């Protein structure tokens, strides 16, 4: 199939340079892209090469690739950035505050742009696998594309021949109507389809179609470490006990896993678990390679997400048999995949990682030492807050064991002490449901902290416990703890 | 009407002392009560007078009155407590850690008890205005009563003749079914009714009906202060601009206000605003006195909440004409009134107070100095996270201006930097939507801080801004700031 098979009807075909030249130097540009895939590539590269003095506001609803968060950032063209980013270059620019970065939960960025007035959108640039005068088929991620297309004045579509047209079999595009008095999202099962495979738009908006064959900047995962495997085993033990405990899981369990090498390893280890004949369903934001074995074995009933955050091998595995996988995989916009009400409705067991958590259960997933940004918050808060059981899973240390990820006090809090039910490290499981803050601290230290740090944490807790306080703390000592 | 008119059919009538004596010393007791009203009174008082060595787990989904959070706490009978409390006595016991207090968002406590395994419920004690062998009509609040009744092994109903039977006209009792694959809550309008006026239960559960005529421990509000009125005016200015800005509010605006004297004053000042013919609807957790004038003038289309958090005068005003008010007021269980998906669906503008907020937009609503509990988090996080526009409104200082509520760093975070859109104090409005953390800090300091503290906050920010960090901070200086 050639690019021309992707073009339907009378379309404003243009090259990326001329499209970029028409974008105002201070424009607000909304892009597709989530989980580092499905983002536009040629227009951002053309903007990076543009010799005007650009000060763009760039809005993506999830992670994008190097064409945007390395090339375009390095060119100095981005003055303001929403919402998720994680490249080293973007991180450095954000910490220098050369880029004004505003971070929101993945579920809310569509409404932010369309209704909340956080930006005044000019042009939306999306990647597609096919386009017509008033529709396109998105590629490997959806994110907040339907909301972005509705909100922007103009639309530019990059049609990418490197992405298989069959991707459209995966899409279920549904955008909730405008508040107030929106109808409830009519989804009653994570695998159900309630929308269409195309994004439709006002044809007046379409100012350019750009032909592309540049592949996604796919994921690379490290092989699972010993810690990863120990975490997976501890998580498996917890899940097994939870399945026995709770009648909610009598017939089915709905799972979500955060992105990254650990998340991918945890997904991969799922196949070792005995679910006792229960339906296992994935309702998350990202499909990672780790899910394919379970899909292939028919042990995963359905997988709902907003992005295919795959390695090159994972993409090949999917694309070689996309029609078959489409029977079980549904890609949704992020305002549906991460919808607080749906996460609650489906009683999700959500498993997400973080940078660190403190003894009282506060979680920092974005800023080292509370101040230096590592990545955006993404969808972790959507799942941590709204899951029936929210699990925070991560290794107990970092930097070859030199630094504890279990700390006396988190100085940046993305998920509060009210949010997380269970903490898992390679050391063990701290189920803190129903515990007071000090009880939580005792269980977290004893079950999750690395032995090299347990004594220091115990000493800290013993000393602050002399205070007459519900959540005793010594801020200065906590700040100097490591 | 006498108590006997409230009793329908063959009921296990008993006195409170004998009911209390049958409750095991280490029982888990779930109670009705939210917004300090509609809680059981006689059984808690009998438990307080019980001379056994009690170590109860007591679970209410919202605030209850002195019979529980003063009398029963002072008796030493409570070992563990969920979820909201705010009496001075309960606060002191919690800060001494004589009571293990576990705090969750108001929307989730029903699922916590019924599905999440945070407690193993023994008996549920509720206040009602009428009871039959397999149903009762709750009194002045609903909270998580339907979930609590389903979760507990036994049920005790206090039938209170001091509460008008006509209250049933207000109730709309709907409990979402069990996860996973719950149906969406079928509410399409805040004023709609989707359930029944009674809570139904398995008749085998009903172990006792206790007759009562003890009135609620109603609210007392101070008269609005100058600060309250200035905050109301600033909020009004913001709302007027927002109505002009956003097409979402073309036909209607859905509002929520937090509890307390400030919240009541803000509700009362609503009637001064020109809504330009738009439908004004209240979708919150508490009905306070301040709403009645708007209801009486026909300027409030509907008011949905889970509790009538009224003064004695407010109760009289309501009860004197409850049939008429029931045309516009709907009381719902807290898992519906505070449902994350519904708050999103209705595009609520939520206005909540707090103890303090920091320059980066983190909000502390529960713990003074990060460590001493003042009150539970209640439903504030439900609305702060899920509202279309979330407003944090409070005076810029406390203790006669000696302490700033705008601080460099909040050492307990209930609502994160990702959650709040707009801050309002008597000094002004900081609309921080779309701003980076340092931009937020500048706007919050300039627009919201009290003049007596502005220079110190400016100095702090100027000094930390020399750091190469997205969210620059000096933890020790922040800890010693006041």
Coordinates of C-alpha atoms in Angstrom, one line a residue, chain A residues 27-443:
Chain A
X27 CA 0.7 29.9 18.0
X28 CA -0.8 27.4 20.3
X29 CA -0.3 24.0 18.7
X30 CA -2.2 20.9 19.8
X31 CA -0.7 17.6 18.8
X32 CA -1.7 13.9 18.8
X33 CA 0.6 11.5 20.6
X34 CA 0.3 9.4 23.8
X35 CA 2.7 6.8 25.2
X36 CA 5.4 8.1 22.8
X37 CA 3.5 7.0 19.7
X38 CA 1.0 8.4 17.2
X39 CA 2.4 11.9 17.3
X40 CA 3.0 14.1 14.3
X41 CA 6.7 14.1 13.1
X42 CA 7.3 16.1 10.0
X43 CA 5.6 19.4 10.9
X44 CA 7.4 19.5 14.3
X45 CA 10.7 18.8 12.5
X46 CA 10.0 21.6 10.0
X47 CA 9.2 23.9 12.9
X48 CA 12.5 22.9 14.6
X49 CA 14.3 23.9 11.3
X50 CA 12.3 27.2 11.0
X51 CA 14.6 30.2 11.3
X52 CA 11.9 32.5 12.8
X53 CA 12.0 33.3 16.5
X54 CA 9.3 30.9 17.6
X55 CA 7.6 31.0 21.0
X56 CA 5.0 28.2 20.6
X57 CA 2.6 26.8 23.2
X58 CA 2.7 23.1 22.5
X59 CA 0.0 20.9 23.9
X60 CA 0.1 17.1 23.8
X61 CA -2.0 14.9 26.1
X62 CA 0.7 12.3 26.6
X63 CA 4.2 11.5 25.8
X64 CA 5.5 12.2 22.3
X65 CA 8.8 11.3 20.5
X66 CA 12.1 13.0 20.0
X67 CA 10.9 15.0 17.0
X68 CA 9.0 17.1 19.5
X69 CA 10.6 16.7 22.9
X70 CA 14.2 16.7 21.7
X71 CA 14.4 18.4 18.2
X72 CA 11.8 21.0 18.6
X73 CA 12.7 21.7 22.3
X74 CA 16.4 22.1 21.4
X75 CA 15.5 24.5 18.6
X76 CA 14.1 26.8 21.3
X77 CA 10.8 27.0 19.6
X78 CA 8.6 26.0 22.6
X79 CA 7.8 28.6 25.2
X80 CA 5.0 26.8 27.0
X81 CA 4.2 23.1 27.2
X82 CA 1.4 20.9 28.3
X83 CA 1.1 18.2 29.8
X84 CA 3.2 15.1 29.8
X85 CA 6.9 15.0 28.8
X86 CA 9.9 12.9 29.9
X87 CA 12.8 13.3 27.5
X88 CA 16.1 14.4 29.1
X89 CA 16.2 17.5 26.9
X90 CA 12.7 18.6 27.7
X91 CA 13.3 17.9 31.4
X92 CA 16.4 20.1 31.4
X93 CA 14.6 22.9 29.6
X94 CA 11.7 22.7 32.1
X95 CA 14.0 22.6 35.1
X96 CA 15.9 25.7 33.7
X97 CA 12.3 27.1 33.3
X98 CA 13.1 28.0 29.7
X99 CA 9.8 26.2 29.1
X100 CA 6.8 27.1 31.2
X101 CA 5.4 23.6 31.9
X102 CA 1.9 23.1 33.2
X103 CA 1.0 19.6 34.2
X104 CA -2.5 18.0 34.5
X105 CA -4.0 14.6 34.8
X106 CA -4.3 12.7 31.5
X107 CA -8.1 12.4 31.8
X108 CA -8.7 16.2 32.0
X109 CA -6.6 17.7 29.2
X110 CA -9.4 17.4 26.6
X111 CA -11.7 19.5 28.8
X112 CA -8.9 21.7 29.8
X113 CA -8.3 22.7 26.2
X114 CA -11.9 22.7 25.0
X115 CA -13.8 24.1 28.0
X116 CA -11.5 25.2 30.8
X117 CA -9.8 28.0 28.9
X118 CA -6.2 27.0 29.8
X119 CA -5.1 27.8 26.2
X120 CA -6.6 29.4 23.1
X121 CA -5.9 26.7 20.5
X122 CA -4.9 27.7 17.0
X123 CA -3.9 24.6 15.1
X124 CA -4.2 20.9 15.8
X125 CA -1.6 18.7 14.2
X126 CA -2.4 14.9 14.2
X127 CA -0.9 11.8 12.8
X128 CA -3.3 9.6 10.8
X129 CA -3.3 6.4 8.7
X130 CA -6.0 7.7 6.4
X131 CA -7.8 10.9 5.7
X132 CA -10.7 12.3 3.8
X133 CA -12.2 15.8 3.5
X134 CA -14.0 15.6 6.9
X135 CA -12.5 12.6 8.7
X136 CA -9.3 10.9 9.5
X137 CA -8.3 7.6 11.1
X138 CA -5.7 8.2 13.9
X139 CA -2.6 6.0 14.1
X140 CA -1.1 4.3 17.2
X141 CA -2.6 6.5 19.9
X142 CA -5.7 8.5 20.5
X143 CA -5.1 10.6 23.6
X144 CA -7.2 13.7 23.6
X145 CA -7.3 14.0 19.8
X146 CA -11.1 14.2 19.4
X147 CA -11.3 17.1 21.9
X148 CA -8.2 18.8 20.4
X149 CA -9.7 18.6 16.9
X150 CA -13.0 20.1 18.2
X151 CA -11.1 22.9 20.1
X152 CA -8.6 24.1 17.4
X153 CA -9.4 26.6 14.6
X154 CA -7.3 24.7 12.0
X155 CA -6.4 21.1 11.4
X156 CA -3.2 19.6 9.9
X157 CA -3.1 15.9 9.2
X158 CA 0.1 14.0 8.8
X159 CA -0.8 10.8 6.9
X160 CA 1.8 8.2 7.8
X161 CA 2.3 5.3 5.4
X162 CA 4.7 3.7 8.0
X163 CA 1.7 3.0 10.2
X164 CA -0.7 0.2 9.0
X165 CA -4.1 1.2 7.8
X166 CA -5.5 -1.8 9.8
X167 CA -5.0 0.2 12.9
X168 CA -8.5 1.6 12.4
X169 CA -9.8 -1.8 13.5
X170 CA -8.6 -0.9 17.0
X171 CA -10.2 2.5 17.4
X172 CA -13.4 3.3 19.3
X173 CA -13.7 7.1 19.1
X174 CA -16.3 8.6 21.4
X175 CA -16.1 12.1 22.8
X176 CA -18.5 13.0 25.7
X177 CA -20.7 15.9 24.8
X178 CA -20.2 19.3 26.3
X179 CA -20.9 20.0 30.0
X180 CA -23.1 20.7 31.8
X181 CA -25.6 17.8 31.7
X182 CA -23.4 15.5 29.7
X183 CA -24.8 12.1 29.2
X184 CA -23.1 9.4 31.1
X185 CA -20.5 7.6 28.9
X186 CA -22.5 4.6 27.8
X187 CA -19.7 2.1 28.3
X188 CA -20.9 -0.9 30.3
X189 CA -17.9 -3.3 29.6
X190 CA -14.2 -2.5 29.1
X191 CA -14.1 -4.3 25.8
X192 CA -17.3 -2.8 24.4
X193 CA -17.3 -0.4 21.4
X194 CA -19.5 2.7 21.6
X195 CA -18.0 5.0 18.9
X196 CA -16.6 5.1 15.5
X197 CA -13.2 4.2 13.9
X198 CA -12.8 7.7 12.5
X199 CA -12.5 11.2 13.9
X200 CA -14.9 13.5 12.1
X201 CA -14.3 17.2 11.7
X202 CA -15.7 20.4 10.1
X203 CA -14.1 20.3 6.6
X204 CA -13.4 24.0 6.8
X205 CA -10.8 23.4 9.5
X206 CA -8.6 21.2 7.3
X207 CA -5.8 23.4 6.1
X208 CA -3.1 20.8 5.1
X209 CA -2.5 17.1 4.6
X210 CA 1.2 16.2 4.8
X211 CA 2.5 12.8 3.5
X212 CA 4.8 11.0 5.9
X213 CA 6.5 7.6 6.2
X214 CA 8.5 8.3 9.3
X215 CA 8.0 5.5 11.9
X216 CA 7.1 6.1 15.6
X217 CA 9.8 6.5 18.1
X218 CA 9.0 3.2 19.7
X219 CA 9.7 2.1 23.3
X220 CA 12.7 0.2 24.4
X221 CA 12.3 -1.8 27.6
X222 CA 15.2 -3.2 29.6
X223 CA 15.1 -6.8 30.5
X224 CA 13.3 -7.4 33.8
X225 CA 15.8 -6.9 36.7
X226 CA 15.8 -9.1 39.8
X227 CA 13.9 -6.3 41.6
X228 CA 11.3 -6.3 38.8
X229 CA 10.8 -10.0 39.2
X230 CA 10.6 -9.8 43.0
X231 CA 8.1 -7.0 42.8
X232 CA 6.0 -9.0 40.3
X233 CA 6.1 -12.0 42.7
X234 CA 5.0 -9.8 45.6
X235 CA 2.3 -8.2 43.5
X236 CA 1.2 -11.7 42.4
X237 CA 0.9 -12.8 46.0
X238 CA -1.1 -9.8 46.9
X239 CA -3.5 -10.3 44.0
X240 CA -4.0 -13.9 44.8
X241 CA -5.0 -13.0 48.4
X242 CA -7.2 -10.2 47.1
X243 CA -9.0 -12.6 44.7
X244 CA -9.7 -14.9 47.6
X245 CA -10.8 -12.2 50.0
X246 CA -13.2 -10.2 47.9
X247 CA -16.4 -11.3 46.4
X248 CA -16.1 -8.4 44.0
X249 CA -13.6 -10.5 42.1
X250 CA -15.6 -13.7 42.0
X251 CA -16.1 -13.6 38.2
X252 CA -13.6 -11.1 36.9
X253 CA -10.7 -8.8 37.6
X254 CA -10.0 -5.6 35.8
X255 CA -6.4 -4.5 35.8
X256 CA -4.4 -1.5 34.9
X257 CA -0.6 -1.1 34.8
X258 CA 1.5 2.1 34.5
X259 CA 4.0 2.6 31.7
X260 CA 7.7 1.7 31.8
X261 CA 10.0 -1.3 32.1
X262 CA 8.6 -2.2 35.5
X263 CA 5.0 -2.0 34.3
X264 CA 5.8 -4.0 31.2
X265 CA 7.5 -6.6 33.3
X266 CA 4.5 -6.8 35.7
X267 CA 2.2 -7.2 32.7
X268 CA 4.4 -10.0 31.4
X269 CA 4.4 -11.8 34.7
X270 CA 0.6 -11.8 34.9
X271 CA 0.6 -15.0 32.8
X272 CA 2.2 -16.8 35.7
X273 CA -0.7 -16.1 38.0
X274 CA -3.6 -18.5 38.6
X275 CA -6.8 -16.4 38.1
X276 CA -8.9 -19.5 38.9
X277 CA -11.0 -19.2 35.7
X278 CA -11.9 -15.6 36.3
X279 CA -12.2 -13.2 33.3
X280 CA -9.0 -11.1 33.2
X281 CA -9.6 -7.7 31.6
X282 CA -7.2 -4.8 31.1
X283 CA -8.7 -1.3 31.5
X284 CA -5.7 1.1 31.4
X285 CA -4.2 3.8 29.3
X286 CA -1.3 1.9 27.6
X287 CA -1.0 -1.4 25.9
X288 CA 2.5 -2.7 26.4
X289 CA 4.3 -5.7 24.9
X290 CA 3.8 -7.6 28.2
X291 CA 0.1 -8.1 27.5
X292 CA 0.5 -10.0 24.1
X293 CA 1.4 -13.4 25.6
X294 CA -1.8 -13.3 27.6
X295 CA -3.8 -12.2 24.6
X296 CA -2.2 -14.9 22.4
X297 CA -3.1 -17.5 25.0
X298 CA -6.7 -16.3 25.2
X299 CA -6.3 -15.6 28.9
X300 CA -7.0 -11.9 28.6
X301 CA -10.6 -11.2 27.6
X302 CA -10.1 -7.6 26.5
X303 CA -7.7 -4.8 26.7
X304 CA -8.8 -1.2 26.6
X305 CA -6.3 1.7 26.4
X306 CA -5.5 5.0 24.6
X307 CA -2.1 4.1 23.2
X308 CA 0.0 1.2 21.9
X309 CA 3.2 1.9 23.9
X310 CA 5.1 -0.9 22.2
X311 CA 8.6 -1.8 21.3
X312 CA 9.4 -2.2 17.6
X313 CA 9.0 -6.0 18.1
X314 CA 5.7 -5.4 19.8
X315 CA 4.5 -3.3 17.0
X316 CA 5.5 -5.9 14.4
X317 CA 3.7 -8.6 16.5
X318 CA 0.6 -6.5 16.5
X319 CA 0.6 -5.2 13.0
X320 CA 1.3 -8.7 11.6
X321 CA -2.0 -9.8 12.9
X322 CA -3.9 -6.6 13.7
X323 CA -7.4 -7.9 12.6
X324 CA -7.2 -10.8 15.1
X325 CA -5.9 -8.5 17.9
X326 CA -8.6 -6.0 17.2
X327 CA -11.1 -8.6 18.5
X328 CA -9.7 -8.0 21.9
X329 CA -8.0 -4.6 21.9
X330 CA -9.8 -1.3 21.9
X331 CA -8.2 2.1 21.7
X332 CA -10.2 4.9 23.2
X333 CA -9.6 8.6 23.7
X334 CA -7.9 9.4 27.0
X335 CA -11.0 11.1 28.4
X336 CA -12.7 7.7 28.2
X337 CA -9.7 5.3 28.9
X338 CA -8.9 7.3 32.0
X339 CA -12.4 8.5 32.9
X340 CA -12.7 8.7 36.7
X341 CA -16.3 7.5 36.6
X342 CA -15.4 4.5 34.4
X343 CA -12.4 3.5 36.5
X344 CA -14.8 3.4 39.4
X345 CA -17.5 1.6 37.4
X346 CA -15.1 -1.2 36.4
X347 CA -13.7 -1.7 39.9
X348 CA -10.1 -1.5 38.5
X349 CA -7.1 -2.8 40.3
X350 CA -4.6 -0.1 39.3
X351 CA -0.8 -0.7 39.6
X352 CA 1.4 2.3 39.1
X353 CA 5.0 3.2 39.8
X354 CA 6.4 6.4 41.1
X355 CA 9.7 8.1 42.1
X356 CA 9.2 7.6 45.8
X357 CA 6.7 7.3 48.5
X358 CA 6.8 8.4 52.1
X359 CA 6.1 6.5 55.3
X360 CA 2.6 8.0 55.6
X361 CA 1.6 7.0 52.1
X362 CA 2.1 10.2 50.1
X363 CA 3.5 9.5 46.6
X364 CA 5.8 11.7 44.5
X365 CA 5.7 10.6 40.9
X366 CA 7.1 13.6 39.1
X367 CA 9.8 15.7 40.9
X368 CA 13.1 14.5 42.3
X369 CA 13.8 16.2 45.7
X370 CA 10.4 17.7 45.3
X371 CA 11.7 20.2 42.8
X372 CA 13.4 18.8 39.7
X373 CA 10.9 17.5 37.1
X374 CA 11.5 14.1 35.8
X375 CA 8.2 13.5 33.9
X376 CA 4.6 14.6 33.9
X377 CA 2.0 13.0 36.1
X378 CA 0.2 11.4 33.2
X379 CA -2.7 9.2 34.1
X380 CA -1.3 7.8 37.3
X381 CA -3.6 10.1 39.4
X382 CA -6.7 9.1 37.5
X383 CA -6.1 5.4 38.4
X384 CA -4.6 6.0 41.9
X385 CA -7.6 8.0 43.0
X386 CA -10.4 6.1 41.3
X387 CA -9.4 2.5 41.3
X388 CA -11.2 0.1 43.6
X389 CA -7.7 -1.1 44.7
X390 CA -4.8 1.2 44.0
X391 CA -1.3 -0.3 44.2
X392 CA 1.9 1.7 44.1
X393 CA 4.7 -0.6 43.0
X394 CA 8.4 0.3 42.7
X395 CA 11.9 -0.9 43.8
X396 CA 12.7 0.2 47.3
X397 CA 16.0 1.9 46.2
X398 CA 17.6 3.6 43.2
X399 CA 21.2 4.3 42.1
X400 CA 22.5 0.9 43.0
X401 CA 20.9 0.9 46.4
X402 CA 22.4 4.2 47.4
X403 CA 19.1 6.1 47.7
X404 CA 15.9 4.9 49.4
X405 CA 12.6 5.4 47.5
X406 CA 10.9 5.0 50.9
X407 CA 11.4 8.3 52.6
X408 CA 10.3 10.1 55.8
X409 CA 8.5 12.8 53.8
X410 CA 7.8 13.4 50.1
X411 CA 8.4 17.0 49.3
X412 CA 6.3 16.9 46.1
X413 CA 2.9 15.1 46.4
X414 CA 1.1 13.9 43.3
X415 CA -1.0 11.3 45.1
X416 CA -2.1 12.0 48.7
X417 CA -2.3 9.8 51.8
X418 CA -6.0 9.4 51.0
X419 CA -5.4 7.7 47.6
X420 CA -3.1 4.6 47.8
X421 CA -4.3 1.3 49.2
X422 CA -1.2 -1.0 48.8
X423 CA 2.5 -0.4 48.5
X424 CA 4.7 -3.1 46.9
X425 CA 8.5 -3.2 46.6
X426 CA 10.9 -6.1 46.1
X427 CA 11.0 -6.4 49.9
X428 CA 7.3 -7.0 50.3
X429 CA 3.7 -5.7 50.5
X430 CA 2.3 -3.1 52.7
X431 CA -1.5 -3.2 52.6
X432 CA -2.4 0.1 54.3
X433 CA -6.1 0.0 53.9
X434 CA -7.9 1.3 57.0
X435 CA -4.7 2.1 58.8
X436 CA -3.9 5.4 60.6
X437 CA -0.9 7.4 59.3
X438 CA 1.4 6.1 62.0
X439 CA 0.2 2.5 61.5
X440 CA 0.8 3.0 57.8
X441 CA 4.4 4.2 58.6
X442 CA 5.2 1.1 60.7
X443 CA 3.9 -1.3 58.0

